[in-house]
Coordinates of C-alpha atoms and ligand atoms in Angstrom, one line a residue:
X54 CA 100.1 137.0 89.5
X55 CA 100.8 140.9 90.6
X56 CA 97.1 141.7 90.2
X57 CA 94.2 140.7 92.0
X58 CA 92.6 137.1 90.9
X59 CA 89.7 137.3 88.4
X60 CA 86.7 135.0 89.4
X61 CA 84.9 133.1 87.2
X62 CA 81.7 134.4 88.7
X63 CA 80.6 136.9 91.1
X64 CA 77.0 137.5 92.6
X65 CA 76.1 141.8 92.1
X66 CA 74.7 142.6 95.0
X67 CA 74.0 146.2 95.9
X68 CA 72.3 148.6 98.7
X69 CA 68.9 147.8 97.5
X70 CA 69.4 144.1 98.4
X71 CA 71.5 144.9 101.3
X72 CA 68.7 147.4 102.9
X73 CA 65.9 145.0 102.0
X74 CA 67.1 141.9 103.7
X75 CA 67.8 144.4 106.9
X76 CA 64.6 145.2 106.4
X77 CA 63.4 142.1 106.2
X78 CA 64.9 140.7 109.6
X79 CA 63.7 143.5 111.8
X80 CA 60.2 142.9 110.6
X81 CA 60.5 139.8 112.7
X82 CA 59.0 137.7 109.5
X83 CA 62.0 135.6 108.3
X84 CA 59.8 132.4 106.5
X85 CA 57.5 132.3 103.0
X86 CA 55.6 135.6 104.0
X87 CA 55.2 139.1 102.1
X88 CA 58.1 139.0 100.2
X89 CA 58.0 135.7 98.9
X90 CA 54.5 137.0 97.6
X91 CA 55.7 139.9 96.4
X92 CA 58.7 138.6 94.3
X93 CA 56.4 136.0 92.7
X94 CA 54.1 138.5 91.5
X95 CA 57.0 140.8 89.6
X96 CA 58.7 137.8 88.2
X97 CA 55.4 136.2 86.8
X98 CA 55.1 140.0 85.9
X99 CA 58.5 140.4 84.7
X100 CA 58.0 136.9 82.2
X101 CA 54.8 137.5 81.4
X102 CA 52.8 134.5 82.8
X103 CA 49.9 134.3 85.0
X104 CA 51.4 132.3 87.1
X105 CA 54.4 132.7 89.5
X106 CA 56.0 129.6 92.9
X107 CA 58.8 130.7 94.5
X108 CA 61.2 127.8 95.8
X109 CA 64.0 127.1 97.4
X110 CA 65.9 125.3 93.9
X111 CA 65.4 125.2 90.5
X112 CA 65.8 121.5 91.5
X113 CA 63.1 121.8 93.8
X114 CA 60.6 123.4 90.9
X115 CA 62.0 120.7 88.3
X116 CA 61.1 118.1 90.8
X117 CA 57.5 119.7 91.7
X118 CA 57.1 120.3 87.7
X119 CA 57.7 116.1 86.9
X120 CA 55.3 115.4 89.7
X121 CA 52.5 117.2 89.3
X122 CA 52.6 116.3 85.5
X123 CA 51.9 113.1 86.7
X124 CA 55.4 111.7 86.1
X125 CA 55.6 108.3 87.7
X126 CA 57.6 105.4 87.5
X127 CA 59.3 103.1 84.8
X128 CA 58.2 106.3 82.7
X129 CA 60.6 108.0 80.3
X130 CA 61.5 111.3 79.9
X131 CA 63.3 112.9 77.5
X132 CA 66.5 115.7 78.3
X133 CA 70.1 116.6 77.1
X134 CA 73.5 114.9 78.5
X135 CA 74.6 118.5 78.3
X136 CA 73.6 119.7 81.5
X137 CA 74.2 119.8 85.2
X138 CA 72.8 116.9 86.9
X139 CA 69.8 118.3 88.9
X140 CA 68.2 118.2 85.3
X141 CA 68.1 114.4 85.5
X142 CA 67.8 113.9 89.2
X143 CA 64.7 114.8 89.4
X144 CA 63.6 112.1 87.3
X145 CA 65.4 109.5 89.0
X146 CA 63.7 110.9 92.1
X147 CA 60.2 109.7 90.6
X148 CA 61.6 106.4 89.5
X149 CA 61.3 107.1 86.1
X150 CA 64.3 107.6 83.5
X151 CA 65.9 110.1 81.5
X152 CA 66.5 109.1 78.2
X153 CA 68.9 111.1 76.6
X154 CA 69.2 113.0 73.3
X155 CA 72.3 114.2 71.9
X156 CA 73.0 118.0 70.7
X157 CA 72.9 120.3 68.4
X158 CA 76.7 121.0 67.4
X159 CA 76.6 124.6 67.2
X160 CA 73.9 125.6 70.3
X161 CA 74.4 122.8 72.6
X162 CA 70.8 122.0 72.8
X163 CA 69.0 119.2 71.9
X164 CA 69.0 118.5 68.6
X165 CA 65.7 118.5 67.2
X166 CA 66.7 115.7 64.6
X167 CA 67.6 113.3 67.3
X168 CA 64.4 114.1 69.4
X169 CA 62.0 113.7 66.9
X170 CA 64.1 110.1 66.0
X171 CA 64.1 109.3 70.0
X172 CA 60.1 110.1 70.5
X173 CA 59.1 107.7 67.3
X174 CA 61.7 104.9 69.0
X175 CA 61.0 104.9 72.6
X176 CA 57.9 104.1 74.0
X177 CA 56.7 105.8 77.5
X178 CA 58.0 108.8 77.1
X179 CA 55.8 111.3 79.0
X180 CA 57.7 114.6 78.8
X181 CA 60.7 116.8 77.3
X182 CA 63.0 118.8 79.5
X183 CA 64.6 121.4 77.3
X184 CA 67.5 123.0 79.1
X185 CA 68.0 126.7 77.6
X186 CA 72.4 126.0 77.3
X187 CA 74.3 129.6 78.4
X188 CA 70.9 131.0 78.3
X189 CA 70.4 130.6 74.5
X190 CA 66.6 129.2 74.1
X191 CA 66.1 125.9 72.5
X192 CA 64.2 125.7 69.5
X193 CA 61.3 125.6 70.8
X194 CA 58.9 125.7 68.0
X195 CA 60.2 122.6 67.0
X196 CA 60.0 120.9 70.3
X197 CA 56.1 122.3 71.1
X198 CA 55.1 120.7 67.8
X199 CA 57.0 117.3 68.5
X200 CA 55.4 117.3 71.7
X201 CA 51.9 118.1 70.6
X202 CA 52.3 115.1 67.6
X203 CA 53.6 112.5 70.5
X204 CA 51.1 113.8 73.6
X205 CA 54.2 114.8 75.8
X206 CA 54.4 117.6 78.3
X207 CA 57.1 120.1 78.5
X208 CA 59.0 121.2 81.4
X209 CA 62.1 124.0 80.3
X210 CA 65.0 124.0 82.7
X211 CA 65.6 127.7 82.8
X212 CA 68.3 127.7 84.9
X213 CA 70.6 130.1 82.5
X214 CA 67.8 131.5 80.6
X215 CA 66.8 135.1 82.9
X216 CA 65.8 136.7 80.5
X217 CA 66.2 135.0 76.9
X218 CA 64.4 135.3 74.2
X219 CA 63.0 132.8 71.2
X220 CA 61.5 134.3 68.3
X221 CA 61.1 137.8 70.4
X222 CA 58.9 136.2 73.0
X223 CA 60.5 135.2 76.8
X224 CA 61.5 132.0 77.7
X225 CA 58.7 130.9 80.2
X226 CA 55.9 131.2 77.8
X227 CA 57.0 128.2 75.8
X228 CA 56.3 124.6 77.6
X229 CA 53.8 123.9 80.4
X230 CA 55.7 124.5 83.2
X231 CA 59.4 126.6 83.1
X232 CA 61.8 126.5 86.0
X233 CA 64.3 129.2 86.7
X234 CA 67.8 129.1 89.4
X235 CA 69.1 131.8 91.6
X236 CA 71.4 130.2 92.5
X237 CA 75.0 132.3 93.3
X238 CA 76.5 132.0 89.7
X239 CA 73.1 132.1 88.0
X240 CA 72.0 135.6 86.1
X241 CA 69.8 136.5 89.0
X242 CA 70.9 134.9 92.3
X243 CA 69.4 135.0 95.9
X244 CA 72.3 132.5 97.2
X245 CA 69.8 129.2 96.6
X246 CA 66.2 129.6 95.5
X247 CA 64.4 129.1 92.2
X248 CA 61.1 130.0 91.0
X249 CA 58.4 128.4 88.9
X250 CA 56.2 129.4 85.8
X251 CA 53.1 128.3 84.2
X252 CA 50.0 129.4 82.8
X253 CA 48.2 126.3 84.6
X254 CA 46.3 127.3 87.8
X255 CA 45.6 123.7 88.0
X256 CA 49.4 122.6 88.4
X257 CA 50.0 126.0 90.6
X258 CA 47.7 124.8 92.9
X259 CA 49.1 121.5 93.1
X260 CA 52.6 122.3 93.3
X261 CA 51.5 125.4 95.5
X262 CA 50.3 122.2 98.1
X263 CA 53.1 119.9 97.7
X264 CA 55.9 123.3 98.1
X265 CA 54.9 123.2 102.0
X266 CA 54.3 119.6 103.1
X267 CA 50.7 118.8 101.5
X268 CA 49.3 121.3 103.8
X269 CA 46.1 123.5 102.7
X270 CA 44.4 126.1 104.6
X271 CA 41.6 126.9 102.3
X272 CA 39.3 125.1 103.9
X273 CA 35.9 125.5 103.3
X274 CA 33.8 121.6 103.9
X275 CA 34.2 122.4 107.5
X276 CA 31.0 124.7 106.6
X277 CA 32.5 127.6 109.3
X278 CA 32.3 131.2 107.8
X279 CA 36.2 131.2 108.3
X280 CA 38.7 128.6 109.2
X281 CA 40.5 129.6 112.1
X282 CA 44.6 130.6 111.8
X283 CA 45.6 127.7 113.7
X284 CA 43.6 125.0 111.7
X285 CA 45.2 123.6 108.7
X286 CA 44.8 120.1 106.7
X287 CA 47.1 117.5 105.4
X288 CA 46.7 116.3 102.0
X289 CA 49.4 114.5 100.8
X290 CA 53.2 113.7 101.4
X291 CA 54.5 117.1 100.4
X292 CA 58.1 119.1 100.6
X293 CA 60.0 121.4 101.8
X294 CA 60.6 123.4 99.3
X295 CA 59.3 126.8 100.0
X296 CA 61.6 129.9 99.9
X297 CA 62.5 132.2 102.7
X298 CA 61.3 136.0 102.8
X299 CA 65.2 136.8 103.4
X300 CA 65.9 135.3 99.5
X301 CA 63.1 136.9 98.5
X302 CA 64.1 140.7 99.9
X303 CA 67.0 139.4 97.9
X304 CA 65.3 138.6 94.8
X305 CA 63.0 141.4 94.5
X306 CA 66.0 144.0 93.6
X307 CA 67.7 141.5 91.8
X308 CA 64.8 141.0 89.4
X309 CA 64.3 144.8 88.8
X310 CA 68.6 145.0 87.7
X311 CA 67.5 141.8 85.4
X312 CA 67.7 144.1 82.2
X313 CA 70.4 146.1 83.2
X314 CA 72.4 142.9 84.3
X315 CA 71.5 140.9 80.7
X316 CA 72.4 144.4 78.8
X317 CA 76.0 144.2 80.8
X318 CA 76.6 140.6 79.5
X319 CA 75.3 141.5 76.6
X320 CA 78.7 143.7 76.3
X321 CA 81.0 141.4 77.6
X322 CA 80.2 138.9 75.1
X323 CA 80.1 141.4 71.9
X324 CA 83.7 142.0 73.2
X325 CA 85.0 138.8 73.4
X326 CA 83.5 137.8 70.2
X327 CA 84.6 140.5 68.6
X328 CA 88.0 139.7 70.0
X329 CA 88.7 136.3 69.4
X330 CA 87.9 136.3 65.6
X331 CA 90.9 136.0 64.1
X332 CA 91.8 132.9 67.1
X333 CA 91.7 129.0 66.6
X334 CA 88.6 129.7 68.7
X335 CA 85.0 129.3 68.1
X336 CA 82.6 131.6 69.6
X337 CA 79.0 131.1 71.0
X338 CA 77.4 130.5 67.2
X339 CA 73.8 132.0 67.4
X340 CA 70.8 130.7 66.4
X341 CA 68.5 133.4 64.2
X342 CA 65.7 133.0 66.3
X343 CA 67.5 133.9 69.2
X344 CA 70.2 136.6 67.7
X345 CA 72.7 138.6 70.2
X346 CA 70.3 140.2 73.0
X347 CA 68.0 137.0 73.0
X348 CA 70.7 135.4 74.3
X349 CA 70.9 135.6 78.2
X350 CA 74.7 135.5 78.6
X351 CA 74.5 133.5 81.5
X352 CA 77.5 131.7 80.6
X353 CA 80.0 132.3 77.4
X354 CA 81.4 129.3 76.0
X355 CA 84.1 129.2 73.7
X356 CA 85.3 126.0 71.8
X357 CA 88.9 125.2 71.4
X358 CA 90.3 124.4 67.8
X359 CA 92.3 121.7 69.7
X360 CA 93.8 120.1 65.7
X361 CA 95.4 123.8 65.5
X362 CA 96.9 124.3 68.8
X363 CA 99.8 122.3 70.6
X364 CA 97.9 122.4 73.9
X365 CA 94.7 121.0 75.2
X366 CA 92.1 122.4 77.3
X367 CA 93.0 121.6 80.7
X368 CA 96.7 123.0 80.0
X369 CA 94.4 126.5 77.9
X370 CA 92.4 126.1 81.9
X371 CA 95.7 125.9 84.1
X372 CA 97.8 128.9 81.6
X373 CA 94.2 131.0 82.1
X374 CA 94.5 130.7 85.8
X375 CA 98.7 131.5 86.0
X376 CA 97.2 134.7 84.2
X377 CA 95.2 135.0 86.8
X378 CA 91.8 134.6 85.7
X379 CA 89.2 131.8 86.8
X380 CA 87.6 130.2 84.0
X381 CA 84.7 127.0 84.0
X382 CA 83.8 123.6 81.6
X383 CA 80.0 123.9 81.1
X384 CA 79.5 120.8 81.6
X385 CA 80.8 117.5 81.9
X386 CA 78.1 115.4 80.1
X387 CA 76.1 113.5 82.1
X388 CA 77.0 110.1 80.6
X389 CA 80.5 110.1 81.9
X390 CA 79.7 110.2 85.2
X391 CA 79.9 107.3 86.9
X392 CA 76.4 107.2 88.3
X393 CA 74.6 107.7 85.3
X394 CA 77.4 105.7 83.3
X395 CA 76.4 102.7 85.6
X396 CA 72.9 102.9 86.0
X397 CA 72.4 102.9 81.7
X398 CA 76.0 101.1 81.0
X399 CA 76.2 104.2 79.0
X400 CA 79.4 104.8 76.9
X401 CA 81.6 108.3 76.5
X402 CA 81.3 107.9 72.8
X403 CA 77.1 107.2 73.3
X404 CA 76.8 110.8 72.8
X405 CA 79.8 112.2 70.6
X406 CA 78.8 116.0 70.1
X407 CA 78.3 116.2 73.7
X408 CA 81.3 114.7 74.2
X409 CA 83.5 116.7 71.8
X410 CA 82.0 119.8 72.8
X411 CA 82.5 119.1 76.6
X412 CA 86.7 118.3 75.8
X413 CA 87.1 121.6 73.9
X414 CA 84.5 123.7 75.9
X415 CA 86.0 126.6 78.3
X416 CA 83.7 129.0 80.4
X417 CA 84.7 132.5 80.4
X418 CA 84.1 135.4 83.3
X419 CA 81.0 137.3 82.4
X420 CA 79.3 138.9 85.0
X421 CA 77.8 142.4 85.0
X422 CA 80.3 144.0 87.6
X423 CA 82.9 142.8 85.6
X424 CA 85.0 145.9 84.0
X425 CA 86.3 146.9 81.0
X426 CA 89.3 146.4 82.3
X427 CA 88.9 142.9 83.3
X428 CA 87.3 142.5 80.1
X429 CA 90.4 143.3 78.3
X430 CA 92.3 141.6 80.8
X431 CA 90.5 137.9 80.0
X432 CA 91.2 139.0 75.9
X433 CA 94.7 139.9 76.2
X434 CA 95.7 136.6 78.4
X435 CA 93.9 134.6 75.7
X436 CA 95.5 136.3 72.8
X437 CA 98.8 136.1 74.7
X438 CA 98.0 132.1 75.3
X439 CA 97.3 131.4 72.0
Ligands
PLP867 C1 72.1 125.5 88.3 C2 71.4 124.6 87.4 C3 70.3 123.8 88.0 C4 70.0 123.7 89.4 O1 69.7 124.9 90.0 P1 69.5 125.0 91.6 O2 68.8 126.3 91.9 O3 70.9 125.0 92.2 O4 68.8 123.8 92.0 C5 69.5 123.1 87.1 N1 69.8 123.1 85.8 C6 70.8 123.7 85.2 C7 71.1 123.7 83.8 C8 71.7 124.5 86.1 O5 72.7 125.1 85.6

């Protein structure tokens, strides 16, 4: 290991973000201020919704989006075991369950198949929460129309998907409420903070009250011409899940790179595709309403050919980092993990794609600072490896 380690993931931050946070703390307004509005305005902008709530997790929105639904509990809701666990903790935090649907073989998403078989057997269910895999959309015109025939809501976990496209159209104009991440590793990262989109005023405004602990000041019964700045009300138990103008100063320059960011991934992947065709590899298939630039590139996940090769995965993991390059597994399915393994008695082989997939699945570097260099770097240790 001569050269410097290669990270599996790097934030990009730059002046812009740099100056702005400065900026930021000598204006002496460090909480949900100016920024925070600002930053919600050009995302919801940026997506093209009417509706834009900054928070401090895509957890945090997820968790907002199931209550103000109307997501109580014993009810049902329907996700993927391929996914990181906030997806289903926030249903468990209602007291309702996530039923699971196994996925597609070749995107990783849910399977529409399975769904449409899962929403005619189970009764209760009283939403979908389609989780965009790498940041390749779900087939969503499938899943709208399921969920129109069976009266369920949907909620997309956008976590990977900044920006991705389905049929030419952004992610975020799909289901009734998308959540995003900016989380360090996600495409656009503030550190922690996530954001929230819908074209509902109704469930803005409720989530807009529960974001800050229930508190309203628009307060007009008290029949005053204007409520003064110290009064404020109470309405119900809420959170504390606003975001800081700091992540925000953050956000805002991250958010204008988006494009430039997705168009560097973009690159990355065409390389390594191009690069491991002639490997006992399979590359990130692509679905045609999606194609190569609809695809986000937040994460790129090849699949080992495990019957051709004389090592598994964890040994491909360990030989990748004596070559000194960091490398990921996206994700270890849900159902194996003991919590939700014991709370449903679930099996490993419950959910076998997810399964199979997760023991051949390896997570490459692909971030936009990321040279051509390092590029090759990642391709020739592979190449050598295999
Ligand atoms: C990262 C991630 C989340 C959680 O995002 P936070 O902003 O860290 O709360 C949710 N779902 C998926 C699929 C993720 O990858």
């Amino acid at each position: 290991m001569s050269e410097q380690f290669l990270p599996f993931a790097l934030p990009c931050i730059g002046e812009e973000e740099i100056n702005e946070v400065v900026d930021t703390l000598r204006s002496g307004w460090l909480t949900s201020g100016p920024k925070v509005k600002r930053f919600e305005s050009e995302f919801a902008d940026y997506i093209g919704a009417s509706h834009a709530l900054a928070v401090n997790s895509c957890t945090a929105g997820l968790h907002l989006a199931l209550e103000t639904i109307g997501i109580q509990a014993n009810d049902k809701v329907i996700t993927s075991p391929y996914t990181f666990t906030a997806t289903a903790e926030v249903i468990r935090y209602l007291g309702a369950h996530p039923i699971f649907v196994d996925i597609d073989p070749k995107t990783f998403n849910l399977d529409p198949n399975q769904l449409e078989l899962c929403l005619k057997r189970e009764k209760n269910v009283k939403a979908i929460i389609p989780v965009h895999f790498a940041g390749q959309a779900c087939e969503m015109d499938t899943i709208l129309q399921l969920a129109r025939t069976y009266q369920v809501k949907v909620i997309e976990d956008a976590a990977h998907a900044l920006p991705s496209l389905y049929n030419g159209r952004k992610v975020g104009n799909f289901g009734d409420i998308t959540v995003y991440s900016f989380y360090v590793t996600k495409p656009v990262a503030t550190g922690e903070g996530g954001m929230i989109v819908s074209d509902n005023a109704d469930y803005i405004e409720k989530m807009r009250l529960m974001r800050l602990h229930g508190i309203t000041r628009d307060i007009f019964k008290h029949n005053v011409a204007h409520t003064p700045s110290w009064y404020y009300e109470v309405m119900a138990a809420g959170y504390k899940y606003n975001l800081s103008d700091i992540m925000a100063a953050i956000g805002i320059h991250q958010l204008a790179k988006a494009d430039q960011f997705h168009q560097r991934r973009a690159e990355i992947a065409a390389q390594y595709t191009q690069a491991f065709v002639d490997l006992p590899i399979n590359t990130p298939y692509l679905h045609p309403q999606v194609n190569h630039f609809g695809h986000a590139w937040h994460l790129y996940v090849i699949q080992l050919q495990l019957e051709k090769l004389s090592f598994d995965r964890d040994s491909f993991i360990t030989q990748m980092h004596d070559a000194g390059i960091g490398t990921s597994v996206h994700f270890i399915p849900l159902h194996i993990h003991p919590y939700w393994q014991t709370l449903y008695d679930l099996k490993p082989e419950d959910f076998p794609i997810a399964l199979a997939t997760y023991q051949r699945a390896v997570s490459l570097p692909i971030y936009p600072s990321m040279t051509d260099a390092e590029v090759k770097k990642v391709i020739t240790a592979i190449r050598t490896i295999m």
